[in-house]
Coordinates of C-alpha atoms and ligand atoms in Angstrom, one line a residue:
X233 CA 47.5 -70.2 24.9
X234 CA 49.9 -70.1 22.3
X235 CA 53.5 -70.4 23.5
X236 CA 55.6 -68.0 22.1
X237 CA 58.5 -69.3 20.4
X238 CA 62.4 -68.1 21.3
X239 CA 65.4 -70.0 18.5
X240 CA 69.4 -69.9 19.5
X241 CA 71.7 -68.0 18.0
X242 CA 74.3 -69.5 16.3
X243 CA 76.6 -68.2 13.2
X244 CA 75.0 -65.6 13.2
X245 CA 71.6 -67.7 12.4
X246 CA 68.6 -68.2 14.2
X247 CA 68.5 -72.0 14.9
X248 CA 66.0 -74.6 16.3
X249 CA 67.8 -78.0 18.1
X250 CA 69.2 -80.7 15.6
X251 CA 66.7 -82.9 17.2
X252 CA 63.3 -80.7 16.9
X253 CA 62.5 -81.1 20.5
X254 CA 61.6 -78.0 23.0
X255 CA 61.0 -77.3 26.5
X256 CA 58.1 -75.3 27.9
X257 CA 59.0 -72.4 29.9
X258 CA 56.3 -71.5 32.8
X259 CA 55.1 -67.6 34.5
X260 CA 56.1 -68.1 37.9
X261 CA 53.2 -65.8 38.6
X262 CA 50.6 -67.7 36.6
X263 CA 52.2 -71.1 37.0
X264 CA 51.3 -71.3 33.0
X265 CA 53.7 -72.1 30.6
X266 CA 54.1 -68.8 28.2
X267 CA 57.5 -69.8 25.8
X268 CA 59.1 -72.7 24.5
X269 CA 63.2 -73.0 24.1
X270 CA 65.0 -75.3 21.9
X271 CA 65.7 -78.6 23.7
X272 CA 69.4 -79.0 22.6
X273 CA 71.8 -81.9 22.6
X274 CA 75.2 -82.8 22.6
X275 CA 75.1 -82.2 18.4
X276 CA 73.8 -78.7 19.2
X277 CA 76.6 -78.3 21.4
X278 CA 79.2 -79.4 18.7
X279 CA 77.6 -77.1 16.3
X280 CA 77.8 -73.6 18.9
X281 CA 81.2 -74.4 20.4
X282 CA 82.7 -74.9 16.6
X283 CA 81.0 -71.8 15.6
X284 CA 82.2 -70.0 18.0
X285 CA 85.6 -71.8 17.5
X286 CA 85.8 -71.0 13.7
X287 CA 84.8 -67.0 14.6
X288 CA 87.8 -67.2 17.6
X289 CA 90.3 -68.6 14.7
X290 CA 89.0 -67.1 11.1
X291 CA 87.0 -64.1 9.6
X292 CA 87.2 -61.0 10.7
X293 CA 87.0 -61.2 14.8
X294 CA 90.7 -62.4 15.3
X295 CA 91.7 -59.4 12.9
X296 CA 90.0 -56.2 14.1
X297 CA 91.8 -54.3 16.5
X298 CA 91.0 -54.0 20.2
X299 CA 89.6 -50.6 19.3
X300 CA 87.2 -52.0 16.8
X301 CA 86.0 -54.3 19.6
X302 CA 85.0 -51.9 21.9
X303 CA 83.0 -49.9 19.1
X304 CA 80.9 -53.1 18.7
X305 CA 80.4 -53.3 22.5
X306 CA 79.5 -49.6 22.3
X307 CA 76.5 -49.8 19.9
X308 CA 75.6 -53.3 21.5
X309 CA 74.8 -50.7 24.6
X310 CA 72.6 -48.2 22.1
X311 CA 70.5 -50.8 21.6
X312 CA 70.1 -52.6 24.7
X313 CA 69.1 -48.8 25.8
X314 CA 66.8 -49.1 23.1
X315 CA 65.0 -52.3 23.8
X316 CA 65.5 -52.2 27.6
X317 CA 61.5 -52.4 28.2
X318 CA 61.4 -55.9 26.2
X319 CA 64.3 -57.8 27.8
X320 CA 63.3 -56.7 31.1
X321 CA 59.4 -57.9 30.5
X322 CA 60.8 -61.4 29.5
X323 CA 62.7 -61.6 32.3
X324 CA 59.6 -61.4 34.6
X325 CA 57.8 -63.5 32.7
X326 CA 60.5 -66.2 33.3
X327 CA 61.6 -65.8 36.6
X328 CA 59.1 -63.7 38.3
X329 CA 61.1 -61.1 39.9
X330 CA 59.8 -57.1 40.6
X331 CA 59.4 -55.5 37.2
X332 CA 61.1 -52.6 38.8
X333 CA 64.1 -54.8 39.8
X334 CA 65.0 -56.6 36.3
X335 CA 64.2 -53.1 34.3
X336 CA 66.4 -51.5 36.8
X337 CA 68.7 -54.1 35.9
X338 CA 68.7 -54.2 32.3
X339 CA 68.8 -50.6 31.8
X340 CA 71.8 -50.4 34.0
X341 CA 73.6 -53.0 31.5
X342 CA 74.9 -50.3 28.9
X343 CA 77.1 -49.1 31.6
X344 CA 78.9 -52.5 31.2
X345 CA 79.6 -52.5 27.4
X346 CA 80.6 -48.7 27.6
X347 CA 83.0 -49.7 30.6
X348 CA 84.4 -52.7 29.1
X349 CA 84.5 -51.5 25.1
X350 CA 86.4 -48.4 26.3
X351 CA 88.8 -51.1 28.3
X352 CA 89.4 -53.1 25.4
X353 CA 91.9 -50.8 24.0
X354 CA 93.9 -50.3 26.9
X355 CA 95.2 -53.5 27.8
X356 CA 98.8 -52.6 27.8
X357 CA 101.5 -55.9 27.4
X358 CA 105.7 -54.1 28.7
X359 CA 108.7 -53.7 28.1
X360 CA 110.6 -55.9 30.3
X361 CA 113.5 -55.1 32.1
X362 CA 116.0 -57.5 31.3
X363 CA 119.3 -58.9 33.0
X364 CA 120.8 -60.3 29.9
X365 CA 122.1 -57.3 27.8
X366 CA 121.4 -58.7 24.2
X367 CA 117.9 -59.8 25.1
X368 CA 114.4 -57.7 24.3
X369 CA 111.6 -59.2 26.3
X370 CA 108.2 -57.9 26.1
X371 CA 104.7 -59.1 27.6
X372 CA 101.3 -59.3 25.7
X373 CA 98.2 -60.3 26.7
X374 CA 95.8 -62.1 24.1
X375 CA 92.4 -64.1 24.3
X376 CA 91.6 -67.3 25.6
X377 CA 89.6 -68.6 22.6
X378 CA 86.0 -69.9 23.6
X379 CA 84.6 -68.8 26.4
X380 CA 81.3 -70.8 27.8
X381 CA 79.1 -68.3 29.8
X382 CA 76.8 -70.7 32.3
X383 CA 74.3 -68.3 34.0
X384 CA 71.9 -68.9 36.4
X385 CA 67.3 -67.9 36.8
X386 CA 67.5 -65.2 38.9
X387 CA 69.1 -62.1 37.2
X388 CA 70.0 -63.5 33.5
X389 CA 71.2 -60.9 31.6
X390 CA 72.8 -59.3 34.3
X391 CA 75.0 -61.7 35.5
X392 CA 75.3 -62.4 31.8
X393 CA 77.1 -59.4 31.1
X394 CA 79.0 -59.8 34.2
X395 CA 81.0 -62.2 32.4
X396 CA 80.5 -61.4 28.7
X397 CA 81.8 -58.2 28.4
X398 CA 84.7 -58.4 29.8
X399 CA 85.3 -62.1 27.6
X400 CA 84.5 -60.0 24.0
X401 CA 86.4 -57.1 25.1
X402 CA 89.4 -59.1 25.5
X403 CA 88.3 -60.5 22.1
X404 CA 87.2 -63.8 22.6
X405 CA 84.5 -65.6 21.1
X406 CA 81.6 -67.3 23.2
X407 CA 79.0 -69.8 24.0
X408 CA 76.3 -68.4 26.4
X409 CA 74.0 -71.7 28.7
X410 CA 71.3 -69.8 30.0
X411 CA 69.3 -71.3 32.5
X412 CA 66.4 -73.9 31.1
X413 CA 63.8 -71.9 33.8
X414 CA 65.0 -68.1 32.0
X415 CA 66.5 -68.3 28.6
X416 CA 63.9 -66.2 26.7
X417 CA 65.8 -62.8 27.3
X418 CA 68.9 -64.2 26.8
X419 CA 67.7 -65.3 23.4
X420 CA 66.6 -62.3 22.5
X421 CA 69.2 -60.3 23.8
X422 CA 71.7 -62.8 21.1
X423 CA 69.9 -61.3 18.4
X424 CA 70.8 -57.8 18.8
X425 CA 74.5 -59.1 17.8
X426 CA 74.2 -58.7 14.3
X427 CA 72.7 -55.9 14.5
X428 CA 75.6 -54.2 16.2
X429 CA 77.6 -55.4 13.4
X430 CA 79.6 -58.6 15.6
X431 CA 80.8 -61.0 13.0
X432 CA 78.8 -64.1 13.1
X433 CA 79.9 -67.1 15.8
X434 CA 81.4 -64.6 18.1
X435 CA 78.2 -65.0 20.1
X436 CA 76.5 -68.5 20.2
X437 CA 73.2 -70.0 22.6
X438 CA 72.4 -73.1 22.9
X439 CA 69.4 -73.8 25.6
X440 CA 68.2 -76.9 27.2
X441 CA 68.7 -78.9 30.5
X442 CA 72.0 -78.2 32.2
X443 CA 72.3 -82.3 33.0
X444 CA 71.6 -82.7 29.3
X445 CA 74.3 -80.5 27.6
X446 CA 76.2 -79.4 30.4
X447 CA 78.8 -81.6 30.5
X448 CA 79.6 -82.0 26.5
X449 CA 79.8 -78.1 26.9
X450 CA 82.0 -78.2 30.2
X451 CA 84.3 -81.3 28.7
X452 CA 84.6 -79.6 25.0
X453 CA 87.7 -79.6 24.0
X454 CA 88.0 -76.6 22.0
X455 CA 86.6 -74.4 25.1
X456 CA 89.4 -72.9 27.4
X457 CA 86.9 -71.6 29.5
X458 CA 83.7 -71.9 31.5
X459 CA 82.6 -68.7 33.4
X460 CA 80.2 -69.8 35.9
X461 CA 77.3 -68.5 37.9
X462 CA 74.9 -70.7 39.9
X463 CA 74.6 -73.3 43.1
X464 CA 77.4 -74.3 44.7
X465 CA 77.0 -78.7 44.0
X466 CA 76.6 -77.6 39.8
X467 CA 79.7 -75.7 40.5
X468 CA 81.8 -78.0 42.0
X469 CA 80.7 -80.7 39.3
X470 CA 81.3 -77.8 36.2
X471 CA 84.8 -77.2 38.3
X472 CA 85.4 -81.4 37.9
X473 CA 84.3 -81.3 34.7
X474 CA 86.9 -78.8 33.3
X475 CA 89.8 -80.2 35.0
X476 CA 89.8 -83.4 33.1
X477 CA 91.4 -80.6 30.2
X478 CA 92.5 -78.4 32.6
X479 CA 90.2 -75.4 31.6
X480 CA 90.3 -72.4 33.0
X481 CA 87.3 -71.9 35.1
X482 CA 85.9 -69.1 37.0
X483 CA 83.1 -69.9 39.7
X484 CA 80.4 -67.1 41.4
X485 CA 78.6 -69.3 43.8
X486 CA 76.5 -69.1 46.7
X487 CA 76.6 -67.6 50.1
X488 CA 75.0 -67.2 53.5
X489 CA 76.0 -63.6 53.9
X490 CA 76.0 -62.3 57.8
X491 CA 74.6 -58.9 57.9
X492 CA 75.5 -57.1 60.7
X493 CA 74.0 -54.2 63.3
X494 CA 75.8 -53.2 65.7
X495 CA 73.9 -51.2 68.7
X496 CA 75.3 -47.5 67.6
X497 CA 74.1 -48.2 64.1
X498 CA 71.3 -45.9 63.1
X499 CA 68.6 -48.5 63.4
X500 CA 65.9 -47.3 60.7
X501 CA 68.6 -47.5 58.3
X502 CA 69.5 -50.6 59.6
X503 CA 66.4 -52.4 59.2
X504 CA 66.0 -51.5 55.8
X505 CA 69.3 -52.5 54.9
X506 CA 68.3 -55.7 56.8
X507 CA 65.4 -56.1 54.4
X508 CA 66.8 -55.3 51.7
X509 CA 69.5 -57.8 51.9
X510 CA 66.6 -60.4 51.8
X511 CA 63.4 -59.9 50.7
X512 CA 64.1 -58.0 47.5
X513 CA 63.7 -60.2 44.9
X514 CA 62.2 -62.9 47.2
X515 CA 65.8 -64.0 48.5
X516 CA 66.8 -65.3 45.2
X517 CA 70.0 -63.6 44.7
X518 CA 73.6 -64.9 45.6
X519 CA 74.3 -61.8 47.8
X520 CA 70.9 -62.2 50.1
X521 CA 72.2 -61.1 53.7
X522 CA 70.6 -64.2 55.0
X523 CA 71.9 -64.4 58.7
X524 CA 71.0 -61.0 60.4
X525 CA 73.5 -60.4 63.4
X526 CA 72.2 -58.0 65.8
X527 CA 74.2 -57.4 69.1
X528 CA 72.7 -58.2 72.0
X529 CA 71.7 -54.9 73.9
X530 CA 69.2 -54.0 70.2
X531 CA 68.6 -57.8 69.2
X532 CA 65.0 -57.4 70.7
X533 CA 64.4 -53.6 69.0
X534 CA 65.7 -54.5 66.0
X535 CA 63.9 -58.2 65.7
X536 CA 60.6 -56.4 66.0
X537 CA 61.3 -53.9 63.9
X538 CA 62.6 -55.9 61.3
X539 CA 59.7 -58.4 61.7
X540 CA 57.0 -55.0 61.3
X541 CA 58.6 -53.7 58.4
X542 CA 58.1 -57.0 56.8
X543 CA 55.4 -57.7 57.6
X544 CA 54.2 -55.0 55.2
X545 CA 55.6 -56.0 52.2
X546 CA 53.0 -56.2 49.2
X547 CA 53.2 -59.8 47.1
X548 CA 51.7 -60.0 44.1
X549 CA 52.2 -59.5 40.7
X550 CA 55.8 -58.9 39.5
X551 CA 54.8 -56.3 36.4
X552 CA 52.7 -54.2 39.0
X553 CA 54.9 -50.9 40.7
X554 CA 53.5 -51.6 43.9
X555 CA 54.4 -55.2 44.6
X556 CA 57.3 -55.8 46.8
X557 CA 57.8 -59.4 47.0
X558 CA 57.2 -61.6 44.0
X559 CA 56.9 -65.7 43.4
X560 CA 59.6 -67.7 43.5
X561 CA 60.8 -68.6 40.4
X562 CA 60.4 -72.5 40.2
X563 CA 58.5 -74.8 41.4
X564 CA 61.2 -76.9 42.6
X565 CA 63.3 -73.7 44.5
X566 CA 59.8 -73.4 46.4
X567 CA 59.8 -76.7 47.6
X568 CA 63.5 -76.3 48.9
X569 CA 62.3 -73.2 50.8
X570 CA 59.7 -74.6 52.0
X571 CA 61.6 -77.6 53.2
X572 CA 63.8 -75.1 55.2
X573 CA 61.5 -73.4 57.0
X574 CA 60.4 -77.0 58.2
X575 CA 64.0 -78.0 58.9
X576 CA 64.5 -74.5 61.1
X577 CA 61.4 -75.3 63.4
X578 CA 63.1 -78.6 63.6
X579 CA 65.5 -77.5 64.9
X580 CA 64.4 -75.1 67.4
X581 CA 64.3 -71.5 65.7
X582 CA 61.6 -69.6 66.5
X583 CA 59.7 -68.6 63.7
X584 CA 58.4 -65.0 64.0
X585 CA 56.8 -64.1 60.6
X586 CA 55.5 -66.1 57.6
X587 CA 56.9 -69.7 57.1
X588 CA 54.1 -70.6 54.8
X589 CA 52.5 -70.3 51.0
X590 CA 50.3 -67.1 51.2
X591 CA 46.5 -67.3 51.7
X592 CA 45.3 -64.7 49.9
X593 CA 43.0 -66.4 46.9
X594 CA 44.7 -63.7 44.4
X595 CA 48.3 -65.2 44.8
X596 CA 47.2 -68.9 44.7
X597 CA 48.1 -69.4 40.8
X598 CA 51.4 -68.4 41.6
X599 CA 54.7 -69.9 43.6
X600 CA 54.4 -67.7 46.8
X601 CA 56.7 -67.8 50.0
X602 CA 56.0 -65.7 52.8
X603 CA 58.2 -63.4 53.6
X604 CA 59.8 -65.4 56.7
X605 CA 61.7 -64.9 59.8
X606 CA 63.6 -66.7 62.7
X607 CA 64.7 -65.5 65.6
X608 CA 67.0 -66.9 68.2
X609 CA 69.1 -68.7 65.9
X610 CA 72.1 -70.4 66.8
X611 CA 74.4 -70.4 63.5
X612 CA 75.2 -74.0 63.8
X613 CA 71.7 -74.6 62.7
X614 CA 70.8 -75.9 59.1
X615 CA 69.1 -72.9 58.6
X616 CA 72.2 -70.6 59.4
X617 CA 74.9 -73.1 57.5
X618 CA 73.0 -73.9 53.7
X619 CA 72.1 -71.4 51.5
X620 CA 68.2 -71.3 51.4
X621 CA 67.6 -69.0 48.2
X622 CA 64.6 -67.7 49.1
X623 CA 62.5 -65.3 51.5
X624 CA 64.0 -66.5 54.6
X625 CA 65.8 -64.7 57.6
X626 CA 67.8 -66.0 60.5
X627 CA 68.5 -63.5 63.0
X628 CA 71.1 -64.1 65.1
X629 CA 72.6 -62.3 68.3
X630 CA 75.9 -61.4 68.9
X631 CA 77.8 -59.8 72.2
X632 CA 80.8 -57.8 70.8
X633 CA 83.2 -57.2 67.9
X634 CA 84.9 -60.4 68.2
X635 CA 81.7 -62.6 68.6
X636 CA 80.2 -60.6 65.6
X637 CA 83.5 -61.8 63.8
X638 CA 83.5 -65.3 64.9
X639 CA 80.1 -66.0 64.0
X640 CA 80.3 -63.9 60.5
X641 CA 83.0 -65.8 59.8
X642 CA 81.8 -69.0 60.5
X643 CA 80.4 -70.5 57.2
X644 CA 82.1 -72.2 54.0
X645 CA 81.1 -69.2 52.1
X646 CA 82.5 -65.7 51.9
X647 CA 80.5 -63.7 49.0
X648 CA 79.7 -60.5 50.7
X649 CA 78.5 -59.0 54.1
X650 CA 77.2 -55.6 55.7
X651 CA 78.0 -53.9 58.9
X652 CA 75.9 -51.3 60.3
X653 CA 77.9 -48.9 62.5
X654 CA 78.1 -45.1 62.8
X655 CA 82.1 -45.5 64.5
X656 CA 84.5 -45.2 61.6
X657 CA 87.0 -47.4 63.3
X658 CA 85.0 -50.3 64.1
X659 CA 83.6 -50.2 60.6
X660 CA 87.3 -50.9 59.4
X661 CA 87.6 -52.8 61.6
X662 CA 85.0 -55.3 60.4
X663 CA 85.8 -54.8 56.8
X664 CA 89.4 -56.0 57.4
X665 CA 88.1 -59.1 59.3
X666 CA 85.2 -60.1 57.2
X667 CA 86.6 -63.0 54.8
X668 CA 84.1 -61.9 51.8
X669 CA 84.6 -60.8 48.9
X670 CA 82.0 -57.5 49.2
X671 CA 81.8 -55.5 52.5
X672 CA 79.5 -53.0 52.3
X673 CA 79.3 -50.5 54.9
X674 CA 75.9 -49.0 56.3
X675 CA 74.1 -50.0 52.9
X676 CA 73.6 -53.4 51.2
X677 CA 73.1 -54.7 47.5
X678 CA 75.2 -52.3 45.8
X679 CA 76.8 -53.4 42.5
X680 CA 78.7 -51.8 39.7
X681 CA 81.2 -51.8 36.4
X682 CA 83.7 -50.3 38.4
X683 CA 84.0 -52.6 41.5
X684 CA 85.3 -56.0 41.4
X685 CA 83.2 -59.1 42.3
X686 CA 83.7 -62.1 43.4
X687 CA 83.8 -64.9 46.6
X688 CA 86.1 -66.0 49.3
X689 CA 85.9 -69.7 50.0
X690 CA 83.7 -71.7 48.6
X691 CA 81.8 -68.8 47.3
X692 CA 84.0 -68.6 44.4
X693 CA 86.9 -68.6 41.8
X694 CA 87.8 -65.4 39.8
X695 CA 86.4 -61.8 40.1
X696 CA 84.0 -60.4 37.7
X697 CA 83.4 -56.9 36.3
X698 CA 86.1 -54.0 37.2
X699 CA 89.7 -53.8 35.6
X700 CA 91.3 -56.5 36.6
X701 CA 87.9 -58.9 35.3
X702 CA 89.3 -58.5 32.0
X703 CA 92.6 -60.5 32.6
X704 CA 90.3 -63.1 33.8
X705 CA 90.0 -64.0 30.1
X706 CA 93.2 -63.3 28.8
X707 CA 96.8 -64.8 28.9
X708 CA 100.2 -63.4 29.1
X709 CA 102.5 -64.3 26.5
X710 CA 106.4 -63.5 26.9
X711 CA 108.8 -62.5 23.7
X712 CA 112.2 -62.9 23.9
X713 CA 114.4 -61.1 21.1
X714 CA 117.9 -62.2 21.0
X715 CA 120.0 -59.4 19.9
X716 CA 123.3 -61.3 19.8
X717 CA 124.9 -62.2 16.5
X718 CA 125.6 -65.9 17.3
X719 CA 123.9 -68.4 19.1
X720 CA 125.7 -69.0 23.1
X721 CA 126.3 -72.7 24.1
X722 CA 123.4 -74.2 23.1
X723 CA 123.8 -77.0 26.1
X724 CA 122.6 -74.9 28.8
X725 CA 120.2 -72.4 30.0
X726 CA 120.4 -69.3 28.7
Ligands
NDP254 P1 72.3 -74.5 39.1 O1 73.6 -74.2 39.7 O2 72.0 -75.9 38.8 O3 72.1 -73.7 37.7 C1 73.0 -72.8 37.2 C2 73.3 -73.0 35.7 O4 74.0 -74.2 35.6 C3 72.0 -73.2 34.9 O5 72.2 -72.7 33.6 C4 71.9 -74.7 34.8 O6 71.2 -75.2 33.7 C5 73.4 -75.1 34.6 N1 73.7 -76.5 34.9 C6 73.0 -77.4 35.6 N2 73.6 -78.6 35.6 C7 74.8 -78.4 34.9 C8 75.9 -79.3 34.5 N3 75.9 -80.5 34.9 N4 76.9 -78.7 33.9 C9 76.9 -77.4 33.5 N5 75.9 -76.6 33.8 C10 74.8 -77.1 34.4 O7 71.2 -73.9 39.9 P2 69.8 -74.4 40.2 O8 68.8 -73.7 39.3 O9 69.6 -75.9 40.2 O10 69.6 -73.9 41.7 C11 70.2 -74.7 42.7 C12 70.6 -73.8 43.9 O11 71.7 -73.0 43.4 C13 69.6 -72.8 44.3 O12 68.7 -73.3 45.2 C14 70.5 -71.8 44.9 O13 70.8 -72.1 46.2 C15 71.7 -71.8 44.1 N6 71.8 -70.8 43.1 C16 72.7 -69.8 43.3 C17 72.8 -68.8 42.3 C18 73.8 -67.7 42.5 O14 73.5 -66.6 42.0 N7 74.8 -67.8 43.3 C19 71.9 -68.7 41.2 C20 71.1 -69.8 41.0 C21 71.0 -70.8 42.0 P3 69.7 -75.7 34.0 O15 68.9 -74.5 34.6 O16 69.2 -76.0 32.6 O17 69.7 -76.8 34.9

């Protein structure tokens, strides 16, 4: 089969890499490869980051208006609308995830360019009250300069946008890494720049293997920031990396979310907030409510219900409506799942559902994981402590309030969590206590424009999406205006 082929963006020009090398991107559902991405080096590096450097410093970006911005971001939005059915078919193809998921997805991605175009515009600098009488002192807030989106395979343009419209709102100029396992929509998706009228080099790819390019992109010293989505060890190393220049980072990690029922929770809803929060898209998401606390007096209901409901989930093909749970989206990632499951019967937990690669002849092509779950797990098992990333469920009992606390809390991470309780109080309660950055109350996997996101711990640095996501990528600058006629000793602080 003919691979089809997928250039980066940079300029404004479709490019191949400096070296004429490419990688071979593979169906997760086929296990064939269907696309090919430039391989890029540390000269195609060079080549984005000053493209996207000369854009941040000369032409016509640095002189349009805030307002002009967000009118770019606007009809970036008509035409993601427009080609919504493309970008979300790429995405399956590259990472195998529900058809019904991505296109959900990248339909809901206008939202973010409206939000964050009508923003742009209303980032207000003040007036500042002033205790020396022939002073004015005002505040502004202006761009960083380049910005270096890293993004990880399981939802790319989402947590794209996550990061970029917020970084060209606040006007400035950028470098997208997608991952080497998902680029394809990405490079599409840089296309539609131009044709949203962008100047060229405001928006720059470059694709390849993150241990290949990332640390020239990470290290660069005309990028003052890396806006980062993926594991937590690539994290830590992109977080090392930019403190050797003293970059300004922001980190969206992993987590090992606790998702909790309580016994006066409304237990159908509970169980399907319980599978939702991880076996939609197979576990692969940073939010996955992997540790399922049930108290004590429902742990057995609710472990069997859980365990039936899952039971029924259709895999198969990603592009077909019906399928529930697709492949996992690398080889590799299966392997590590795999390895888990083998860890947790190590270990003691008591595997009631799945724990292997599917039977059925029809799914053999692809990279399958039974939907799987433990029960009886204590949460200072391997299996309750590491974040898995894949189809897997600990469930773990709890007695009361503060054990449920205790044991949520207990883990390096602090993304998100769910409580599932009809008292009003308790469910305060909880939220107040939880050390995440998400709580979400009798419903899981809710995201949106409008509310900020972001870790506690070692889940993260930064918050994304929201107001306050666009000062993420701006700075404060202070004037001072003397008003006096003559200059005051000039040997002391004024
Ligand atoms: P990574 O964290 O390695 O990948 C995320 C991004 O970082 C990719 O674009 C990757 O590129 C890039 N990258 C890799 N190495 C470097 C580097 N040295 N400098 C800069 N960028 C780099 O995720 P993996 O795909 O390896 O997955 C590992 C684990 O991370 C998963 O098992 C899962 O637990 C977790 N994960 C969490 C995600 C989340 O949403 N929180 C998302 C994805 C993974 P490339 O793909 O080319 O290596």
């Amino acid at each position: 089969m003919e691979l089809q082929t997928f250039r980066n963006t940079v300029a404004g020009q479709e490019v191949e890499s400096a070296s004429g090398r490419w990688l071979a991107s593979a169906n997760p559902f086929t296990g064939q490869d269907w696309s090919r991405i430039p391989r890029c080096d540390s000269e195609d590096v060079e080549r984005a980051v000053m493209a996207a450097h000369s854009a941040f410093v000369s032409g016509d970006w640095p002189r349009m208006t805030a307002t002009a911005r967000g009118k770019l971001l606007r009809r970036l939005a008509d035409l993601i609308e427009r080609d919504a059915a493309k970008l979300a078919a790429l995405e399956v193809r590259d990472n195998g995830k529900l058809h019904a998921e991505m296109l959900g997805q990248v339909k809901y991605l206008p939202e973010y360019y409206h939000y964050f175009g009508g923003l742009a515009d209303k980032v207000e600098g003040s007036v500042l009250p002033s205790d020396k009488p022939d002073m004015f002192t005002y505040t502004k807030h202006e761009p960083l300069g380049v910005v270096v989106c890293i993004t990880p395979w399981n939802s790319p343009l989402l947590l794209l946008t996550w990061k970029l419209a917020a970084a060209l709102a606040a006007g400035n100029t950028v470098v997208i890494k997608p991952s080497e396992f998902t680029s394809a929509s990405t490079l599409a998706f840089a296309g539609l720049f131009r044709e949203a009228g962008f100047p060229d080099g405001v928006v720059n790819t470059v694709t390849g293997y993150g241990h290949e390019i990332g640390d020239a992109l990470v290290q660069h010293p005309k990028v003052a920031k890396i806006a980062f989505t993926g594991g937590d060890a690539t994290g830590a190393r992109v977080y090392a990396g930019a403190a050797k220049s003293l970059k300004h980072v922001a980190l969206e990690l992993g987590g090992k979310s606790p998702n909790i029922i309580f016994e006066d929770a409304v237990l159908d809803d509970a169980v399907k907030g319980a599978i939702s929060g991880i076996f939609a898209a197979s576990g692969q998401t940073c939010i996955a409510g992997s540790r399922l606390l049930v108290q004590r007096s429902v742990y057995d209901e609710v472990t069997s219900r859980v365990v039936a409901f899952a039971s029924t989930a259709r895999m198969g093909d990603p592009m077909q409506p019906d399928t529930q749970v697709g492949p996992i989206t690398t080889t590799a990632q299966r392997e590590k799942v795999l390895d888990y499951i083998r860890i947790a019967r190590d270990e003691g937990a008591r595997c009631v559902l799945g724990g292997k690669v599917p039977e059925d002849p029809s799914l053999a092509e692809g990279w399958f994981v039974e939907p799987t779950i433990f029960a009886d797990v204590s949460n200072d098992m391997r299996i309750a402590r590491e974040e898995v990333f894949g189809p897997v469920l600990s469930i773990i009992p709890f007695e009361d309030e503060a054990d449920a606390i205790r044991i949520a809390n207990d883990t390096i991470y602090g993304l998100a969590a769910g409580v599932w309780t009809q008292d009003m109080r308790r469910a305060i309660t909880m939220a107040d206590a939880l050390q995440a950055g998400t709580v979400w109350v009798n419903t899981y996997r809710a995201v949106s424009f409008l509310a900020p996101f972001g870790g506690y711990k070692q889940s993260g640095i930064g918050r994304e999406n929201g107001q306050e996501a666009i000062h993420e990528f701006m700075q404060t600058k202070c004037v001072w205006l003397s008003l006096s006629r003559g200059v005051p000793n000039p040997f002391v602080l004024r």
